[in-house]
């Protein structure tokens, strides 16, 4: 029996399933730097591409990386990610990469110039917040940040706890109201 092509079910295309067709598709987060959000007040965030070798990409796809000690440095007009730990690929051979090597970040010239001028101000630094895959490409979310004092960290923690308690109280009141 003949079935017209329009009414046939679509086959294959598994790789394109998660894409929106627009720029800015799904993000698959590999690693986050939660310590950075605690230790620094985030001023501005940027998305940067990562220059990686093949075994680094394979290791990232396994979700094995740490940004805890990472930082970004601008050197001769180029942005570099230092101390991000991407472990060696376990099935790699002698071509494996070094786990803590510096990796180049891909940013626009205006962004690099802005980051460089702001980071030279006292108390400002550039920290990585996350590494993720976006449309199959490895990206890093970096932030221009200012270091928090100890009392700022305590105040932020207190505000977070107060907000959580308020949300709990509102939810409990709603539950009681529905029960009546």
Short mmCIF file of C-alpha atoms in Angstrom, two decimals, residues 15-135:
data_model
loop_
_atom_site.label_atom_id
_atom_site.label_comp_id
_atom_site.label_asym_id
_atom_site.label_seq_id
_atom_site.Cartn_x
_atom_site.Cartn_y
_atom_site.Cartn_z
CA UNK A 15 21.02 14.16 17.17
CA UNK A 16 18.86 17.12 16.16
CA UNK A 17 16.07 16.28 18.60
CA UNK A 18 17.18 18.61 21.39
CA UNK A 19 17.86 21.61 19.18
CA UNK A 20 15.49 24.53 19.02
CA UNK A 21 16.61 25.64 15.59
CA UNK A 22 17.60 29.01 17.07
CA UNK A 23 20.85 30.28 18.38
CA UNK A 24 20.98 29.59 22.12
CA UNK A 25 19.83 26.00 22.37
CA UNK A 26 19.90 23.68 25.37
CA UNK A 27 22.68 23.83 27.95
CA UNK A 28 24.04 20.60 29.40
CA UNK A 29 25.94 21.70 32.50
CA UNK A 30 29.09 19.70 33.18
CA UNK A 31 30.48 21.55 36.23
CA UNK A 32 29.54 24.51 38.40
CA UNK A 33 31.65 26.57 40.76
CA UNK A 34 29.31 27.05 43.73
CA UNK A 35 32.18 28.29 45.87
CA UNK A 36 32.64 31.28 43.54
CA UNK A 37 29.07 32.46 44.11
CA UNK A 38 29.67 32.22 47.86
CA UNK A 39 33.08 33.92 47.92
CA UNK A 40 32.46 36.64 45.32
CA UNK A 41 29.83 39.23 44.48
CA UNK A 42 29.12 38.68 40.79
CA UNK A 43 29.15 41.93 38.80
CA UNK A 44 28.83 40.75 35.19
CA UNK A 45 28.79 37.37 33.42
CA UNK A 46 30.09 36.34 30.00
CA UNK A 47 29.88 33.22 27.84
CA UNK A 48 33.19 32.12 26.37
CA UNK A 49 34.14 29.28 24.07
CA UNK A 50 36.85 26.85 25.19
CA UNK A 51 39.77 25.66 23.09
CA UNK A 52 40.12 21.97 24.01
CA UNK A 53 41.85 18.85 22.74
CA UNK A 54 39.91 15.71 21.83
CA UNK A 55 40.54 13.83 25.06
CA UNK A 56 39.49 16.88 27.09
CA UNK A 57 36.14 16.96 25.31
CA UNK A 58 35.62 13.24 25.94
CA UNK A 59 36.48 13.66 29.61
CA UNK A 60 34.06 16.61 29.88
CA UNK A 61 31.28 14.58 28.27
CA UNK A 62 31.73 12.07 31.10
CA UNK A 63 31.04 14.97 33.50
CA UNK A 64 34.39 14.78 35.28
CA UNK A 65 35.74 18.25 35.97
CA UNK A 66 36.29 20.73 38.79
CA UNK A 67 36.39 24.52 38.72
CA UNK A 68 37.00 25.07 42.43
CA UNK A 69 40.50 26.57 42.13
CA UNK A 70 39.99 28.02 38.66
CA UNK A 71 40.57 31.61 37.64
CA UNK A 72 40.81 33.60 34.41
CA UNK A 73 43.77 35.73 33.46
CA UNK A 74 44.15 38.14 30.55
CA UNK A 75 47.62 37.81 28.98
CA UNK A 76 48.66 39.75 25.85
CA UNK A 77 45.09 40.37 24.78
CA UNK A 78 43.96 36.75 25.23
CA UNK A 79 41.87 35.24 28.00
CA UNK A 80 43.18 32.06 29.64
CA UNK A 81 41.47 29.69 32.09
CA UNK A 82 43.94 28.48 34.73
CA UNK A 83 43.66 25.62 37.28
CA UNK A 84 40.44 24.12 35.91
CA UNK A 85 40.84 20.40 36.57
CA UNK A 86 39.76 18.21 33.64
CA UNK A 87 41.06 14.72 34.46
CA UNK A 88 42.75 12.55 31.87
CA UNK A 89 40.44 10.51 29.68
CA UNK A 90 40.56 6.97 31.06
CA UNK A 91 40.52 5.34 27.62
CA UNK A 92 43.09 7.76 26.23
CA UNK A 93 46.60 6.78 25.22
CA UNK A 94 49.88 8.66 25.26
CA UNK A 95 48.02 11.53 23.54
CA UNK A 96 46.14 12.35 26.77
CA UNK A 97 46.12 15.94 27.95
CA UNK A 98 47.55 17.46 31.12
CA UNK A 99 44.83 17.74 33.77
CA UNK A 100 45.54 21.31 34.93
CA UNK A 101 46.92 22.98 31.82
CA UNK A 102 45.82 26.51 30.94
CA UNK A 103 43.09 26.68 28.33
CA UNK A 104 42.33 29.53 25.95
CA UNK A 105 38.93 31.23 26.18
CA UNK A 106 37.27 32.60 23.06
CA UNK A 107 35.76 36.06 23.60
CA UNK A 108 35.14 39.14 21.48
CA UNK A 109 37.86 41.80 21.56
CA UNK A 110 35.55 44.34 23.28
CA UNK A 111 34.73 41.82 26.02
CA UNK A 112 38.41 41.05 26.62
CA UNK A 113 39.28 44.75 26.80
CA UNK A 114 36.43 45.44 29.21
CA UNK A 115 37.37 42.47 31.42
CA UNK A 116 41.03 43.47 31.42
CA UNK A 117 40.35 47.07 32.47
CA UNK A 118 37.83 46.10 35.17
CA UNK A 119 39.95 43.27 36.58
CA UNK A 120 42.86 45.65 37.15
CA UNK A 121 40.74 47.62 39.63
CA UNK A 122 41.38 46.78 43.27
CA UNK A 123 39.40 43.81 44.55
CA UNK A 124 38.11 42.64 41.17
CA UNK A 125 38.85 39.28 39.58
CA UNK A 126 37.54 37.01 36.84
CA UNK A 127 36.27 33.59 37.94
CA UNK A 128 34.72 30.66 36.05
CA UNK A 129 31.16 29.87 37.15
CA UNK A 130 30.31 26.88 34.96
CA UNK A 131 31.39 24.70 32.06
CA UNK A 132 28.65 23.36 29.83
CA UNK A 133 27.85 22.11 26.35
CA UNK A 134 25.66 24.30 24.15
CA UNK A 135 24.75 22.93 20.73
#
